[in-house]
Structures are given as structure tokens and as C-alpha cells.
Short mmCIF file of N, CA and C in Angstrom, two decimals:
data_model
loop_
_atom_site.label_atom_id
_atom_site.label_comp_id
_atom_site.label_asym_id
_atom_site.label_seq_id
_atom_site.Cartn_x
_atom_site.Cartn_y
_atom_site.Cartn_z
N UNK C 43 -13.81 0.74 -31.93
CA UNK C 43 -13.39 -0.41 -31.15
C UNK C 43 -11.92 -0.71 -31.38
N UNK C 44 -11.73 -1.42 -30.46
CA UNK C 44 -9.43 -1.46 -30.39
C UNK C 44 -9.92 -3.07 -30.17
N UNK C 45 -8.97 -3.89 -30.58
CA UNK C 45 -8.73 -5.29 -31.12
C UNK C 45 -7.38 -5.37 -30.19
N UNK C 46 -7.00 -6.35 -29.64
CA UNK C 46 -5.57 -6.58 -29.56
C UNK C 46 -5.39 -7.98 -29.63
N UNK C 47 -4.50 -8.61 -29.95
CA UNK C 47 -3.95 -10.10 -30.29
C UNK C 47 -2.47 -10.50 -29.99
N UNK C 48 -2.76 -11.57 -29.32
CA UNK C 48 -1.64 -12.02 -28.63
C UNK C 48 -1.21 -13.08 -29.84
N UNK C 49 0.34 -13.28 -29.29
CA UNK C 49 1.03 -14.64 -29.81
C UNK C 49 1.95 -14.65 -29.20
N UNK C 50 2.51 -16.07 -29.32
CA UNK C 50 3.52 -16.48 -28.49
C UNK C 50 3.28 -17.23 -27.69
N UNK C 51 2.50 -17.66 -27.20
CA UNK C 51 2.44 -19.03 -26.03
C UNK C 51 2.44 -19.95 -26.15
N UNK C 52 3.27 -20.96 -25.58
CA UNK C 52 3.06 -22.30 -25.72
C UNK C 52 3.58 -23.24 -24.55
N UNK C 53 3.78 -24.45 -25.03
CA UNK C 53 5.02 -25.33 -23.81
C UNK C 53 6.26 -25.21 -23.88
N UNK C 54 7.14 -25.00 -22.98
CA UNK C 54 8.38 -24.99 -22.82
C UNK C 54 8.77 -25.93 -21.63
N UNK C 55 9.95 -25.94 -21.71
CA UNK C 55 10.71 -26.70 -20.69
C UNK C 55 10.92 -25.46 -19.33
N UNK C 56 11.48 -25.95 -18.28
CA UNK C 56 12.05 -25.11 -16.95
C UNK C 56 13.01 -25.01 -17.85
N UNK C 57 13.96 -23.20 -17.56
CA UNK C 57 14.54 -22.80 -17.86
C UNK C 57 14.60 -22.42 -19.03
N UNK C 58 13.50 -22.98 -19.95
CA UNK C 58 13.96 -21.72 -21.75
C UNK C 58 13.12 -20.89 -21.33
N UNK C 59 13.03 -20.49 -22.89
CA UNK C 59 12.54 -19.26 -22.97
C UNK C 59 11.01 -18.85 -24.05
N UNK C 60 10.60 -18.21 -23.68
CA UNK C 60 9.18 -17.50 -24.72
C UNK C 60 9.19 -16.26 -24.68
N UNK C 61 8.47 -16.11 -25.68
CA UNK C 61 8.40 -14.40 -26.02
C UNK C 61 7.20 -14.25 -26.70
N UNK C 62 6.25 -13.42 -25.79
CA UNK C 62 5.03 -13.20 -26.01
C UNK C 62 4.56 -11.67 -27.06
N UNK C 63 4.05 -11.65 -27.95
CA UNK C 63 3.69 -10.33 -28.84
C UNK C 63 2.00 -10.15 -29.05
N UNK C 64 1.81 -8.89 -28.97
CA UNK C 64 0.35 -8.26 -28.50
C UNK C 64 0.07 -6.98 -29.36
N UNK C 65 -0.38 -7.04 -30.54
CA UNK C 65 -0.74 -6.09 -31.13
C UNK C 65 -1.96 -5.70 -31.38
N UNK C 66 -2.33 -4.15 -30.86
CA UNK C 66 -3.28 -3.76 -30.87
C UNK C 66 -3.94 -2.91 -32.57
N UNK C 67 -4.80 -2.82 -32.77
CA UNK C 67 -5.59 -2.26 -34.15
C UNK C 67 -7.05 -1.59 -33.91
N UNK C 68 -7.55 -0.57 -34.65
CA UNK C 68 -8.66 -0.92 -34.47
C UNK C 68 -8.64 1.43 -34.23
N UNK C 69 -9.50 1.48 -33.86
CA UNK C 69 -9.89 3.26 -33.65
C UNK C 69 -8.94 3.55 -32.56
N UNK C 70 -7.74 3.77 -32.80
CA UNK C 70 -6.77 4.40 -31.65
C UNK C 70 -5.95 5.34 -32.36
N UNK C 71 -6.33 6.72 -31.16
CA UNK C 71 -5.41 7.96 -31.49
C UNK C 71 -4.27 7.82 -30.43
N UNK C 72 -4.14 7.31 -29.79
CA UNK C 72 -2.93 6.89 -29.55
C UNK C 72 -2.35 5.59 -27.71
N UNK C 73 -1.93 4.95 -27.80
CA UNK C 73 -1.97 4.22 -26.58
C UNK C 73 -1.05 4.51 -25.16
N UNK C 74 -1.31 4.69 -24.27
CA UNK C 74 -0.78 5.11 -23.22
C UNK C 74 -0.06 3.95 -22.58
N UNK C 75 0.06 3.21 -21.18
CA UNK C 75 0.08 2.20 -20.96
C UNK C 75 -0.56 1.13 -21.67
N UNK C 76 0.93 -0.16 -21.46
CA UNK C 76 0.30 -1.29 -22.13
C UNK C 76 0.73 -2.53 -21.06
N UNK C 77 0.55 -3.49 -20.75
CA UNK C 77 0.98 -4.37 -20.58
C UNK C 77 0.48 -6.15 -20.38
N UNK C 78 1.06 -6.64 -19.49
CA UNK C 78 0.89 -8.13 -19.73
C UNK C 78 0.56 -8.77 -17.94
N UNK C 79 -0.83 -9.13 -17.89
CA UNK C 79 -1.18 -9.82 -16.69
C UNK C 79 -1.36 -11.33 -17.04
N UNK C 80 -1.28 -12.43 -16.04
CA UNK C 80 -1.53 -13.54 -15.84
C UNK C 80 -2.37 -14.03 -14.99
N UNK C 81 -3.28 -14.97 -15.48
CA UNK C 81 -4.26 -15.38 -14.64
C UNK C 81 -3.85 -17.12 -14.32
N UNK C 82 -3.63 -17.36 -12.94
CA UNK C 82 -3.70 -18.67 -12.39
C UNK C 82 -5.23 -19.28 -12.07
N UNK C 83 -5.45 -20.53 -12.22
CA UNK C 83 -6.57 -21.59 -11.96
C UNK C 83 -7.30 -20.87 -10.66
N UNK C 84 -8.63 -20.67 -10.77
CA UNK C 84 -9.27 -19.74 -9.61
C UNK C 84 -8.68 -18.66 -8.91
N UNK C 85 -7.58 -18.30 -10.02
CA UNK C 85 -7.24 -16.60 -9.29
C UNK C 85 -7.02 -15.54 -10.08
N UNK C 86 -7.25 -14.20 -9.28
CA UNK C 86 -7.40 -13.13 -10.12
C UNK C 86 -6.24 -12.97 -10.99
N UNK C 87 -6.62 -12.38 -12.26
CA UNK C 87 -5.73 -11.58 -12.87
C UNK C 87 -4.78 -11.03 -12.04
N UNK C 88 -3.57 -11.23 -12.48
CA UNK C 88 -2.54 -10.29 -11.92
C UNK C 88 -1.28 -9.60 -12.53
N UNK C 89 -0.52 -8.55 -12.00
CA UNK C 89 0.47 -7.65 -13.27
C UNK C 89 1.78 -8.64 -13.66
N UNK C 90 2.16 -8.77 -14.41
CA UNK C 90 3.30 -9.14 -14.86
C UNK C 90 4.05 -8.07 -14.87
N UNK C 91 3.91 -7.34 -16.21
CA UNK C 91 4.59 -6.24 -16.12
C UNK C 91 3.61 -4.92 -17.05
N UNK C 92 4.30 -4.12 -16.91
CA UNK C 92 3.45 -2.63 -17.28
C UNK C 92 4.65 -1.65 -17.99
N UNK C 93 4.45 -0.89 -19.19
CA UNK C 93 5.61 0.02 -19.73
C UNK C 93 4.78 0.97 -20.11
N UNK C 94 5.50 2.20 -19.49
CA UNK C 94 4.73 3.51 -19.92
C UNK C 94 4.51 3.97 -21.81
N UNK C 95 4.10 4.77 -22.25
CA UNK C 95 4.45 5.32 -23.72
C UNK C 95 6.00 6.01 -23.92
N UNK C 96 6.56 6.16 -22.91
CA UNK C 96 7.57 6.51 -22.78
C UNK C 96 8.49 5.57 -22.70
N UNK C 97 8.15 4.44 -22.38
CA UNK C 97 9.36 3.32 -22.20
C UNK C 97 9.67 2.72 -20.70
N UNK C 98 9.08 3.24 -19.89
CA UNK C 98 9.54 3.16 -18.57
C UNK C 98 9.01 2.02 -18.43
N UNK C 99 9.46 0.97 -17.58
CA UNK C 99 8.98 -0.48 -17.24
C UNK C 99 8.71 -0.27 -15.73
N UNK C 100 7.98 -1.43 -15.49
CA UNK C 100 7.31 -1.82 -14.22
C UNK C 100 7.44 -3.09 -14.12
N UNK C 101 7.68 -4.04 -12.87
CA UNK C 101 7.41 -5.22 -12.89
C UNK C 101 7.42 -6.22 -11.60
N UNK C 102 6.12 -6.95 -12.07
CA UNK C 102 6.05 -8.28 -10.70
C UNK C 102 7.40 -8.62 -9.97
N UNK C 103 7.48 -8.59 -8.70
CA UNK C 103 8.82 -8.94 -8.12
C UNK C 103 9.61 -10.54 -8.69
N UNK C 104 8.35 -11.15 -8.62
CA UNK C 104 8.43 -12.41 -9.26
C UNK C 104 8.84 -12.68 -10.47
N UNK C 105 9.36 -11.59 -10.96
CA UNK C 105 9.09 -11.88 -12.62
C UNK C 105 11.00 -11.11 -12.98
N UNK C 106 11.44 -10.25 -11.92
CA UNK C 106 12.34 -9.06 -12.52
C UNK C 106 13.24 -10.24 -12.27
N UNK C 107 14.56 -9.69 -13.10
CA UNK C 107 15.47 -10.48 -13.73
C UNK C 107 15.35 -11.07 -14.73
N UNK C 108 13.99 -11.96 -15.36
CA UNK C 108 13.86 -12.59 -15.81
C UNK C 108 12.94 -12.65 -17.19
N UNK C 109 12.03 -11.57 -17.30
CA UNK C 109 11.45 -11.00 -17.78
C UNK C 109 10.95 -9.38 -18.30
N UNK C 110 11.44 -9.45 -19.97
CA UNK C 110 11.53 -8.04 -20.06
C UNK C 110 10.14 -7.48 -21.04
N UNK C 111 9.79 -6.47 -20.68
CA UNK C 111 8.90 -5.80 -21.56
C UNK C 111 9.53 -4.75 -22.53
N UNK C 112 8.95 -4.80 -23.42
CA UNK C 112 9.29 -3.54 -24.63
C UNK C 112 8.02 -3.18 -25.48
N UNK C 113 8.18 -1.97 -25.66
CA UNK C 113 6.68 -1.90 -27.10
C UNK C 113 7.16 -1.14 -28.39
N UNK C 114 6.67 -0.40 -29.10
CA UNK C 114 6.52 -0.42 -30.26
C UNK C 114 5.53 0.84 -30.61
N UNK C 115 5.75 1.99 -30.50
CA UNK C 115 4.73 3.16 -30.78
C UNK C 115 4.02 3.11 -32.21
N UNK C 116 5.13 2.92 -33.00
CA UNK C 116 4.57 3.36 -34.13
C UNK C 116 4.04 2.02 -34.67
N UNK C 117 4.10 0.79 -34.08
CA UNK C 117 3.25 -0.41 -34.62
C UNK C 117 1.81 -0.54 -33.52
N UNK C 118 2.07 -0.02 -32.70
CA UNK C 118 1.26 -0.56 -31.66
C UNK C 118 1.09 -1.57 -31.01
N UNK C 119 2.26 -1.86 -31.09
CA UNK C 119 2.92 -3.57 -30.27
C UNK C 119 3.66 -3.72 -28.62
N UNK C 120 3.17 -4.80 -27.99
CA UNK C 120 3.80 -4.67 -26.86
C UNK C 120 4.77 -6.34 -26.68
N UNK C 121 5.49 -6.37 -26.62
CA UNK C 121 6.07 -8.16 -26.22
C UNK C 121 6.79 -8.24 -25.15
N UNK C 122 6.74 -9.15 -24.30
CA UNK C 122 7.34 -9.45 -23.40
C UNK C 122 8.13 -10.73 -23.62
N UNK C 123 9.28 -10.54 -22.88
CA UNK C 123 10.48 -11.68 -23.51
C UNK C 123 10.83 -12.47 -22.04
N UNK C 124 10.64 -13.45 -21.91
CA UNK C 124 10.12 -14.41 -20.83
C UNK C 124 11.54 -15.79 -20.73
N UNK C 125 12.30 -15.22 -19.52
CA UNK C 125 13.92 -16.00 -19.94
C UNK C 125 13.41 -16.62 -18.27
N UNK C 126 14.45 -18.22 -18.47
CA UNK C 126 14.24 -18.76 -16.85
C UNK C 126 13.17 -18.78 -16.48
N UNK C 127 12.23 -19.48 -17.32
CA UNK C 127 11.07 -19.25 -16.78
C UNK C 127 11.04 -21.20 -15.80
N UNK C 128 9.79 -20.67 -15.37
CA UNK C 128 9.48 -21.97 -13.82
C UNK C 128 8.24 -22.31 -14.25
N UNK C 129 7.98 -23.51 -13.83
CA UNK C 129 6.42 -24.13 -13.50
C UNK C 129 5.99 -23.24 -12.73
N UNK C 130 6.17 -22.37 -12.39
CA UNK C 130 4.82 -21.54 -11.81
C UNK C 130 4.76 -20.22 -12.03
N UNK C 131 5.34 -20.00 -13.76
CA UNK C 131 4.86 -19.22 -14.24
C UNK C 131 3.57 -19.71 -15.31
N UNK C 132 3.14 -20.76 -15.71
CA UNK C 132 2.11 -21.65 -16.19
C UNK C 132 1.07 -20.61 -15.86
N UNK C 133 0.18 -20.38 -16.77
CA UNK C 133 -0.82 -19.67 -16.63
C UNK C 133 -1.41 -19.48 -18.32
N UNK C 134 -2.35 -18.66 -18.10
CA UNK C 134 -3.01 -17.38 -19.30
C UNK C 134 -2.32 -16.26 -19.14
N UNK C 135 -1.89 -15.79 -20.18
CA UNK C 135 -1.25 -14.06 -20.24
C UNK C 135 -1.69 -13.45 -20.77
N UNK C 136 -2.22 -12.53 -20.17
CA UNK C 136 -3.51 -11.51 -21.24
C UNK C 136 -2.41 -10.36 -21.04
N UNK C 137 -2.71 -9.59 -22.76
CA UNK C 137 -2.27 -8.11 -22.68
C UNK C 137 -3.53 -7.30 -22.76
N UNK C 138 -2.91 -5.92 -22.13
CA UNK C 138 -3.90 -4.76 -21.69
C UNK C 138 -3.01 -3.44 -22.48
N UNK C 139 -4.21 -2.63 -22.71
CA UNK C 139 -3.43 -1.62 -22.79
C UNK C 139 -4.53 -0.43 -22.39
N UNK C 140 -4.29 1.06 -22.76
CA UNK C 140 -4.95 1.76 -21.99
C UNK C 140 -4.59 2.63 -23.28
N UNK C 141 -6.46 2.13 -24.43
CA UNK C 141 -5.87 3.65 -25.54
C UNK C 141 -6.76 4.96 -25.49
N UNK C 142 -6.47 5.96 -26.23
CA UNK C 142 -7.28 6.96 -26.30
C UNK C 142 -8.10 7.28 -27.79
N UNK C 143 -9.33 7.30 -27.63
CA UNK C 143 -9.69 7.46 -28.76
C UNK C 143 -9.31 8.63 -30.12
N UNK C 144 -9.66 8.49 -30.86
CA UNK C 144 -9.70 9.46 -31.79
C UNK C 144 -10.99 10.66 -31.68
N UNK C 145 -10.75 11.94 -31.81
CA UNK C 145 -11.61 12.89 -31.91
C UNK C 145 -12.15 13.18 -30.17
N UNK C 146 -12.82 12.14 -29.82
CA UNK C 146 -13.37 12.04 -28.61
C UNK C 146 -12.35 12.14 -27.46
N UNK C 147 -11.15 11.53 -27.21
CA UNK C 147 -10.17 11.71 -26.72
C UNK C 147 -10.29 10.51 -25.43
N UNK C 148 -11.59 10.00 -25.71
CA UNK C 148 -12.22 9.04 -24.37
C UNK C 148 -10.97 7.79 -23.78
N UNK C 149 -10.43 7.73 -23.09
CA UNK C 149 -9.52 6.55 -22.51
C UNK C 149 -10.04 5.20 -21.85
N UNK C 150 -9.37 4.37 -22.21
CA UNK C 150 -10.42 3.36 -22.01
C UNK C 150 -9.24 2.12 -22.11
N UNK C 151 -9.20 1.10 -21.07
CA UNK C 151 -8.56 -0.46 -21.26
C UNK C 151 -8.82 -0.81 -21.78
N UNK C 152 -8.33 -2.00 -22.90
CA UNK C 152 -8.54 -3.34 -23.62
C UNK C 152 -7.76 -4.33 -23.16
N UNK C 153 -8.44 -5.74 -23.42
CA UNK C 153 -7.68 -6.81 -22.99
C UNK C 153 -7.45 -7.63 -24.08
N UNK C 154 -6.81 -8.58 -24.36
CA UNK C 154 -6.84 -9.41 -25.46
C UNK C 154 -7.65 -10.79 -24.75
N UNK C 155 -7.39 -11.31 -25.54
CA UNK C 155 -7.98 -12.69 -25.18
C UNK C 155 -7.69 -14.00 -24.14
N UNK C 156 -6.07 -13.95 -24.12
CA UNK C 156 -5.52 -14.52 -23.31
C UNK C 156 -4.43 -15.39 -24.40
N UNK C 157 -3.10 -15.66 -24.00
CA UNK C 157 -2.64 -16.75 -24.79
C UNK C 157 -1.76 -17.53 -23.48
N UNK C 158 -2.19 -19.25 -23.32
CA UNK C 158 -1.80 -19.70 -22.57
C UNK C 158 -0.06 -20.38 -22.75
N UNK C 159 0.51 -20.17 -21.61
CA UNK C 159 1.71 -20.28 -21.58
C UNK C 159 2.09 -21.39 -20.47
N UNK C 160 2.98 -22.68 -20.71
CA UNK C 160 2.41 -23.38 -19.78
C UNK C 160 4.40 -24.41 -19.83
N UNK C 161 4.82 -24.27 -18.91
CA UNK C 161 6.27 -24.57 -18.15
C UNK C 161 6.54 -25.88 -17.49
N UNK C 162 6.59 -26.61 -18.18
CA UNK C 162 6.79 -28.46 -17.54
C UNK C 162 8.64 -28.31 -16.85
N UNK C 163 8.24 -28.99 -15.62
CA UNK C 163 9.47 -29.49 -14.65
C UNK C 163 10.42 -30.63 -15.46
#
């Protein structure tokens, strides 16, 4: 089983800043994609952003400029660094990642739990 744990969320004002960290543990031979979705009040999960094992980033249109992803191979860490942020980035931010087992080689998502992040006007 793979564990992952968020930190970093809390209240902020419009315009600072947070920085969210997501470390995964647990039976992993190694992690492929990782990243960070948000869930709004009766709506689906959705991508924030996504970074390959390689480093390559991906990201919500809504989000670029303003928000960066990075990870961490040899910790197994992913954080996203969250600048200018708005009231309607307010939500849950769950991280995901996509590891591969050991021996078995089986691939498989994890999510964390959620850590809520929440942006007063």
C-alpha cells in the first residue's frame, strides 16, 4: 500500500501566497506522474497541475502564471507553490500520483486525503 500526505493549506488573504507539500511512502518501486487536483462544493475533482518523473509540467489554464509545481524523486515529494492566488481558488486540493509497485511492477493512482485551502476577498 502507498500513503500520501498533504500539508500546507490554510487561509490566506487575495493575493499571498501558499505552498502545498505531498509526500508519498509506503511499497513504491518507483512513481511516475504526480500531481495536484481541486475539488469545488458539488463539483468534480479537477487538474490543477500534473509533472512528469522527468520534470515536465502541465497546467490548468486557470492556474499558469501563478502556480508552480515541482517534485522530488529521491524523497517522493510533490509541492505546488500557489502565488496570486483568488477567492476562487478556495477549495480541497488533493494530491495524486501514479506509482509502480515493487516486484509486481502493477501501476496504480493514489490520492491523499485532501488539504483544504481557502482565499478570503
Amino acid at each position: 500500500q502507498v500513503q500520501l500526505v498533504e500539508s500546507g493549506g490554510g487561509l490566506v488573504q487575495a493575493g499571498g501566497s501558499l505552498r502545498l507539500s505531498c509526500k508519498a511512502s509506503g511499497s513504491i518501486f518507483r512513481i511516475h506522474a504526480m500531481g495536484w487536483y481541486r475539488q469545488f462544493p458539488r463539483k468534480q475533482r479537477e487538474l490543477v497541475a500534473s509533472i512528469t518523473r522527468d520534470g515536465s509540467p502541465n497546467y490548468a489554464d486557470s492556474v499558469k502564471g501563478r502556480f508552480t509545481i515541482s517534485r522530488d524523486n529521491a524523497k517522493n515529494t510533490v509541492d505546488l507553490q500557489m502565488n496570486s492566488l483568488k477567492p476562487e481558488d478556495t477549495a480541497v486540493y488533493y494530491c495524486n500520483a501514479f506509482v509502480e509497485a515493487p516486484v509486481t511492477t502493477y501501476l496504480r493512482d493514489y490520492w491523499g486525503r485532501g488539504t483544504q485551502v481557502t482565499v478570503s476577498s
